[in-house]
Amino acid sequence: MDGFIVRAGFLKGVPFFVSGSGPVRFIGAEPKVLTPHDGGVLAAEITKDGNSLITSGDDGKIMQSDLDGNMVRLAERPRKWIDVLACGPSGAVAFASGRAAWVRLADGTEKEFQHERAVGGLAFAPKGLRLAVARYDGATLWWVNTSGKPVELGWKGAHLDIAFSPEGKYLVTTMQENALHGWRLADSQDMRMTGYPAKVKSWSWSVKGRHLATAGASAAIVWPFTGKTGPMGQTPLQLGVRGDSLVTCVACHPKEEVVAIGYADGMIMMVRFQDNAEVLLKRPGAGPISTLAWDTAGMRIAFGSEEAEAGVIDLQG
């Protein structure tokens, strides 16, 4: 590949790799290389139906690409870098630049949401067309199809990425400092998750949403979300501990309580929650692991690194 691998994954079972330098490669029976952007790719997400790939770039375009080689421009913001992207239900796509976030609905309608500070991250709720926006000093929740006032959740500091728990009970953000922050949405109760030696740049919910696996330490830090107060008062699991390399990427298995862990030296390991049993999947290689994704069957893992190494690990092979 060329350059930093922004995203790796599977589209209808076909592996794909998105390079920050521009190319999108599908590695199947009929390999394809697409160039949806006039320049670099900054973000990439799979649509909720799993049929296409949405990318955004430094050309200000939001593009939709599929396995047949079709490339459709969904939206454009000239002279803006679109580096925040999220895919929602019913074909909705959210993107942001500066203080503005937009949602494009399946019929092409666009809605704009303004904020006092720059948008750090976007996420759609598991149910309903609700958009969460990470921003400086907290998060904002919008109902996309109504004109009512948003819900504001405050916590001092810069909030970068954002995610709902799979059942929609919790909202969690990564922060500029080496920490996570969360809210229990029923009553806006705060949850603080600290102690990381580095920023948390990758996270993944377990299959039933009972755990949140995170990077940013010498092990995958896995917070339990099984009690009434989420991870508060509970000790996180530490999986795949290594003294010589930080965890840079995590991806939970789609069916089992297992997580794939990528490290700063390019190594990839698979670890089971229950007993910390480890399986080495890839030895150290070229650059920190930047992306990991399982296929729907949980038998293959697509990976990419910051230094253009990419591939597929087949657990049956």
Protein backbone atom coordinates (compact mmCIF):
# COMPACT_ATOMS: atom_id res chain seq x y z
CA MET A 1 0.00 0.00 0.00
CA ASP A 2 0.92 3.68 -0.16
CA GLY A 3 1.25 5.59 3.08
CA PHE A 4 -0.73 5.49 6.33
CA ILE A 5 -3.61 2.96 6.25
CA VAL A 6 -6.69 4.88 7.39
CA ARG A 7 -9.08 1.94 7.39
CA ALA A 8 -9.11 -1.77 6.66
CA GLY A 9 -12.16 -4.00 6.69
CA PHE A 10 -14.57 -6.13 4.72
CA LEU A 11 -17.34 -5.16 2.32
CA LYS A 12 -19.66 -8.11 1.64
CA GLY A 13 -16.79 -10.34 2.69
CA VAL A 14 -14.25 -8.68 0.37
CA PRO A 15 -11.22 -7.12 2.10
CA PHE A 16 -10.57 -3.44 1.49
CA PHE A 17 -7.79 -1.05 2.45
CA VAL A 18 -8.01 2.75 2.44
CA SER A 19 -4.72 4.61 2.15
CA GLY A 20 -4.33 8.14 3.47
CA SER A 21 -2.59 9.01 0.21
CA GLY A 22 -5.80 8.38 -1.75
CA PRO A 23 -6.24 4.85 -3.19
CA VAL A 24 -8.97 2.50 -2.00
CA ARG A 25 -8.10 -1.14 -2.76
CA PHE A 26 -10.54 -4.04 -2.86
CA ILE A 27 -8.72 -7.39 -2.70
CA GLY A 28 -11.12 -10.02 -4.02
CA ALA A 29 -11.64 -12.26 -7.01
CA GLU A 30 -11.68 -9.08 -9.08
CA PRO A 31 -9.23 -6.66 -7.40
CA LYS A 32 -10.00 -2.99 -7.86
CA VAL A 33 -8.20 0.25 -7.07
CA LEU A 34 -10.43 3.32 -6.78
CA THR A 35 -9.42 6.95 -6.28
CA PRO A 36 -12.56 8.67 -5.01
CA HIS A 37 -10.78 11.85 -3.87
CA ASP A 38 -8.64 14.54 -5.43
CA GLY A 39 -5.96 14.12 -2.81
CA GLY A 40 -5.74 12.36 0.52
CA VAL A 41 -8.38 10.40 2.42
CA LEU A 42 -8.92 11.54 6.00
CA ALA A 43 -11.70 9.22 7.22
CA ALA A 44 -13.56 6.08 6.09
CA GLU A 45 -16.63 4.25 7.39
CA ILE A 46 -18.78 1.32 6.22
CA THR A 47 -22.49 2.03 5.73
CA LYS A 48 -24.86 0.36 8.18
CA ASP A 49 -26.16 -2.00 5.48
CA GLY A 50 -22.59 -3.12 4.80
CA ASN A 51 -22.90 -2.51 1.06
CA SER A 52 -20.63 0.47 0.50
CA LEU A 53 -17.76 2.55 1.84
CA ILE A 54 -18.04 6.24 2.74
CA THR A 55 -14.86 8.32 2.63
CA SER A 56 -13.99 11.96 3.25
CA GLY A 57 -10.91 13.86 2.21
CA ASP A 58 -8.91 17.05 2.07
CA ASP A 59 -10.78 17.90 -1.14
CA GLY A 60 -13.93 18.57 0.92
CA LYS A 61 -15.87 15.69 -0.68
CA ILE A 62 -17.93 12.92 0.89
CA MET A 63 -17.79 9.93 -1.47
CA GLN A 64 -19.59 6.58 -1.58
CA SER A 65 -17.81 3.65 -3.24
CA ASP A 66 -18.82 0.03 -3.77
CA LEU A 67 -17.41 -3.29 -4.98
CA ASP A 68 -18.60 -2.67 -8.54
CA GLY A 69 -16.33 0.35 -8.79
CA ASN A 70 -19.13 2.90 -8.55
CA MET A 71 -18.13 6.22 -6.94
CA VAL A 72 -20.85 8.72 -6.03
CA ARG A 73 -20.32 12.18 -4.51
CA LEU A 74 -22.78 12.53 -1.62
CA ALA A 75 -21.78 16.01 -0.48
CA GLU A 76 -19.04 18.59 -0.84
CA ARG A 77 -17.67 21.45 1.22
CA PRO A 78 -15.09 23.21 -0.97
CA ARG A 79 -11.86 24.30 0.70
CA LYS A 80 -12.64 22.35 3.89
CA TRP A 81 -10.88 19.32 5.30
CA ILE A 82 -13.52 16.73 6.24
CA ASP A 83 -11.81 14.51 8.80
CA VAL A 84 -14.82 13.55 10.96
CA LEU A 85 -17.30 11.03 9.59
CA ALA A 86 -20.07 8.70 10.85
CA CYS A 87 -22.62 6.39 9.20
CA GLY A 88 -26.10 6.11 10.66
CA PRO A 89 -29.38 4.26 10.13
CA SER A 90 -31.42 4.44 6.92
CA GLY A 91 -28.48 5.66 4.85
CA ALA A 92 -27.73 8.75 6.94
CA VAL A 93 -24.16 10.09 6.87
CA ALA A 94 -22.75 12.70 9.26
CA PHE A 95 -19.61 14.74 8.66
CA ALA A 96 -17.99 17.78 10.19
CA SER A 97 -15.49 20.57 9.66
CA GLY A 98 -14.65 23.27 12.17
CA ARG A 99 -17.65 24.12 14.34
CA ALA A 100 -20.25 22.74 11.94
CA ALA A 101 -21.64 19.22 11.63
CA TRP A 102 -23.94 18.08 8.84
CA VAL A 103 -26.20 15.09 8.39
CA ARG A 104 -27.07 13.96 4.88
CA LEU A 105 -30.19 11.80 4.75
CA ALA A 106 -30.76 9.07 2.19
CA ASP A 107 -32.97 11.34 0.06
CA GLY A 108 -30.14 13.88 -0.26
CA THR A 109 -31.55 16.32 2.32
CA GLU A 110 -28.86 17.97 4.44
CA LYS A 111 -29.18 19.41 7.94
CA GLU A 112 -26.58 21.59 9.63
CA PHE A 113 -25.76 21.73 13.34
CA GLN A 114 -23.60 24.56 14.67
CA HIS A 115 -21.48 24.48 17.82
CA GLU A 116 -19.55 27.09 19.78
CA ARG A 117 -16.30 25.12 19.52
CA ALA A 118 -14.77 22.78 16.95
CA VAL A 119 -16.29 19.33 16.48
CA GLY A 120 -14.01 16.48 17.53
CA GLY A 121 -16.09 13.39 16.78
CA LEU A 122 -19.50 12.14 15.63
CA ALA A 123 -21.61 9.08 16.40
CA PHE A 124 -25.16 7.92 15.72
CA ALA A 125 -27.23 6.30 18.46
CA PRO A 126 -28.03 2.58 18.00
CA LYS A 127 -31.75 3.38 17.71
CA GLY A 128 -33.41 6.46 16.27
CA LEU A 129 -31.86 9.23 14.23
CA ARG A 130 -29.90 10.82 17.07
CA LEU A 131 -26.45 12.33 16.60
CA ALA A 132 -23.81 12.75 19.30
CA VAL A 133 -21.11 15.38 18.81
CA ALA A 134 -17.86 15.49 20.78
CA ARG A 135 -16.63 19.04 21.32
CA TYR A 136 -14.54 21.15 23.69
CA ASP A 137 -15.90 20.91 27.26
CA GLY A 138 -18.32 18.06 26.58
CA ALA A 139 -20.77 16.56 24.12
CA THR A 140 -24.01 17.58 22.41
CA LEU A 141 -26.92 15.29 21.48
CA TRP A 142 -29.21 16.24 18.57
CA TRP A 143 -32.40 14.66 17.27
CA VAL A 144 -31.82 14.98 13.55
CA ASN A 145 -35.47 15.14 12.48
CA THR A 146 -36.72 17.62 15.08
CA SER A 147 -36.05 21.30 15.70
CA GLY A 148 -35.91 21.03 19.49
CA LYS A 149 -32.97 22.10 21.64
CA PRO A 150 -30.10 19.66 21.97
CA VAL A 151 -29.03 17.93 25.17
CA GLU A 152 -25.72 19.32 26.46
CA LEU A 153 -23.36 17.13 28.50
CA GLY A 154 -20.51 19.00 30.12
CA TRP A 155 -17.01 18.03 31.21
CA LYS A 156 -13.98 20.32 31.02
CA GLY A 157 -11.39 19.54 28.38
CA ALA A 158 -11.13 18.67 24.69
CA HIS A 159 -13.27 15.66 23.69
CA LEU A 160 -12.01 14.06 20.48
CA ASP A 161 -13.90 10.89 19.52
CA ILE A 162 -17.30 9.70 20.68
CA ALA A 163 -19.31 6.46 20.81
CA PHE A 164 -22.59 5.10 22.15
CA SER A 165 -22.62 1.77 23.92
CA PRO A 166 -24.37 -0.86 21.74
CA GLU A 167 -27.63 -0.72 23.73
CA GLY A 168 -27.54 3.10 23.87
CA LYS A 169 -27.29 3.36 27.65
CA TYR A 170 -23.91 5.10 27.80
CA LEU A 171 -22.02 7.74 25.82
CA VAL A 172 -18.21 7.74 25.95
CA THR A 173 -15.56 10.13 24.60
CA THR A 174 -11.80 10.04 24.20
CA MET A 175 -10.00 13.17 25.37
CA GLN A 176 -6.97 15.27 24.52
CA GLU A 177 -5.56 14.20 27.86
CA ASN A 178 -4.82 10.52 28.40
CA ALA A 179 -8.33 9.60 29.53
CA LEU A 180 -11.87 8.64 28.61
CA HIS A 181 -15.01 10.30 29.87
CA GLY A 182 -18.51 8.90 29.86
CA TRP A 183 -22.10 9.70 30.76
CA ARG A 184 -24.96 7.45 31.77
CA LEU A 185 -27.65 8.93 29.55
CA ALA A 186 -30.57 8.18 31.85
CA ASP A 187 -29.39 10.79 34.38
CA SER A 188 -26.20 12.35 32.86
CA GLN A 189 -24.08 10.70 35.58
CA ASP A 190 -20.37 11.25 34.84
CA MET A 191 -17.89 8.39 34.42
CA ARG A 192 -14.15 8.98 34.48
CA MET A 193 -11.62 6.48 33.09
CA THR A 194 -7.99 7.52 33.59
CA GLY A 195 -4.49 6.12 34.07
CA TYR A 196 -3.39 5.82 30.44
CA PRO A 197 0.25 6.61 29.55
CA ALA A 198 -0.80 7.73 26.04
CA LYS A 199 -3.87 9.08 24.23
CA VAL A 200 -6.62 6.59 23.48
CA LYS A 201 -6.85 6.52 19.67
CA SER A 202 -8.66 3.20 19.23
CA TRP A 203 -11.54 1.48 21.02
CA SER A 204 -14.06 -1.26 20.41
CA TRP A 205 -17.20 -2.54 22.16
CA SER A 206 -17.50 -6.26 22.84
CA VAL A 207 -20.21 -8.23 21.07
CA LYS A 208 -22.87 -7.76 23.78
CA GLY A 209 -21.67 -4.32 24.88
CA ARG A 210 -20.55 -5.63 28.26
CA HIS A 211 -16.98 -4.38 27.80
CA LEU A 212 -15.16 -1.52 26.08
CA ALA A 213 -11.64 -2.38 24.89
CA THR A 214 -9.20 0.52 24.48
CA ALA A 215 -5.68 1.22 23.28
CA GLY A 216 -3.23 3.72 24.81
CA ALA A 217 -1.32 1.53 27.27
CA SER A 218 1.09 -1.42 27.31
CA ALA A 219 -1.99 -3.68 27.35
CA ALA A 220 -5.52 -3.48 26.00
CA ILE A 221 -7.47 -1.84 28.83
CA VAL A 222 -10.96 -3.40 28.86
CA TRP A 223 -13.54 -1.59 30.97
CA PRO A 224 -16.57 -3.54 32.25
CA PHE A 225 -19.97 -1.95 31.65
CA THR A 226 -21.99 -4.57 33.51
CA GLY A 227 -23.13 -2.68 36.63
CA LYS A 228 -25.62 0.14 37.13
CA THR A 229 -22.80 2.70 37.11
CA GLY A 230 -20.84 1.31 34.16
CA PRO A 231 -17.12 1.00 34.89
CA MET A 232 -17.18 3.07 38.07
CA GLY A 233 -15.83 1.12 41.02
CA GLN A 234 -14.77 -1.76 38.78
CA THR A 235 -11.24 -2.79 37.80
CA PRO A 236 -10.58 -3.02 34.07
CA LEU A 237 -9.07 -6.09 32.47
CA GLN A 238 -5.53 -5.76 31.12
CA LEU A 239 -5.13 -8.05 28.13
CA GLY A 240 -2.06 -8.73 26.00
CA VAL A 241 0.38 -7.03 28.37
CA ARG A 242 3.76 -6.16 26.84
CA GLY A 243 6.49 -4.15 28.48
CA ASP A 244 8.18 -2.99 25.31
CA SER A 245 5.36 -1.77 23.01
CA LEU A 246 2.15 0.23 23.42
CA VAL A 247 -1.22 -0.96 22.16
CA THR A 248 -2.24 1.24 19.21
CA CYS A 249 -5.37 -0.52 17.90
CA VAL A 250 -8.08 -2.87 19.19
CA ALA A 251 -11.01 -4.72 17.58
CA CYS A 252 -13.44 -6.94 19.49
CA HIS A 253 -14.60 -10.20 17.92
CA PRO A 254 -18.13 -10.09 16.44
CA LYS A 255 -19.31 -13.23 18.27
CA GLU A 256 -16.97 -14.08 21.16
CA GLU A 257 -15.48 -12.29 24.18
CA VAL A 258 -12.16 -11.98 22.35
CA VAL A 259 -10.18 -8.95 21.20
CA ALA A 260 -7.57 -8.48 18.47
CA ILE A 261 -4.76 -6.19 19.66
CA GLY A 262 -2.33 -4.26 17.46
CA TYR A 263 0.89 -2.79 18.82
CA ALA A 264 3.25 0.07 18.03
CA ASP A 265 5.86 -2.36 16.66
CA GLY A 266 3.42 -3.91 14.18
CA MET A 267 2.66 -7.06 16.16
CA ILE A 268 -0.95 -8.38 16.40
CA MET A 269 -2.27 -10.67 19.10
CA MET A 270 -5.66 -12.24 19.89
CA VAL A 271 -6.66 -12.48 23.56
CA ARG A 272 -9.67 -14.04 25.31
CA PHE A 273 -11.35 -12.02 28.06
CA GLN A 274 -12.16 -14.96 30.34
CA ASP A 275 -8.67 -16.30 30.98
CA ASN A 276 -6.27 -13.94 29.17
CA ALA A 277 -5.32 -16.76 26.77
CA GLU A 278 -3.14 -15.31 23.99
CA VAL A 279 -2.58 -16.26 20.34
CA LEU A 280 0.08 -14.53 18.28
CA LEU A 281 -1.40 -13.57 14.89
CA LYS A 282 1.38 -11.44 13.39
CA ARG A 283 4.97 -10.77 14.36
CA PRO A 284 6.33 -7.20 14.57
CA GLY A 285 6.49 -5.45 11.21
CA ALA A 286 6.41 -2.07 9.50
CA GLY A 287 5.07 0.63 11.78
CA PRO A 288 2.34 0.84 14.41
CA ILE A 289 -0.95 -0.93 13.66
CA SER A 290 -3.43 1.80 12.66
CA THR A 291 -6.55 -0.25 11.82
CA LEU A 292 -8.01 -3.68 12.59
CA ALA A 293 -11.36 -5.18 11.55
CA TRP A 294 -12.99 -8.62 11.73
CA ASP A 295 -15.22 -10.07 9.04
CA THR A 296 -18.80 -10.88 10.06
CA ALA A 297 -18.00 -14.56 10.64
CA GLY A 298 -15.13 -13.71 12.96
CA MET A 299 -12.64 -15.84 11.02
CA ARG A 300 -10.56 -13.17 9.24
CA ILE A 301 -8.91 -9.94 10.35
CA ALA A 302 -7.92 -7.13 8.00
CA PHE A 303 -5.12 -4.90 9.27
CA GLY A 304 -3.09 -1.87 8.25
CA SER A 305 -0.18 0.07 9.69
CA GLU A 306 1.04 3.65 9.75
CA GLU A 307 3.86 2.67 7.39
CA ALA A 308 1.78 1.12 4.57
CA GLU A 309 1.84 -2.53 5.65
CA ALA A 310 -1.53 -4.21 5.11
CA GLY A 311 -2.98 -7.68 4.91
CA VAL A 312 -5.54 -10.26 5.99
CA ILE A 313 -5.07 -12.84 8.73
CA ASP A 314 -7.15 -15.98 8.16
CA LEU A 315 -7.73 -17.98 11.34
CA GLN A 316 -8.67 -21.03 9.25
CA GLY A 317 -5.52 -20.85 7.14
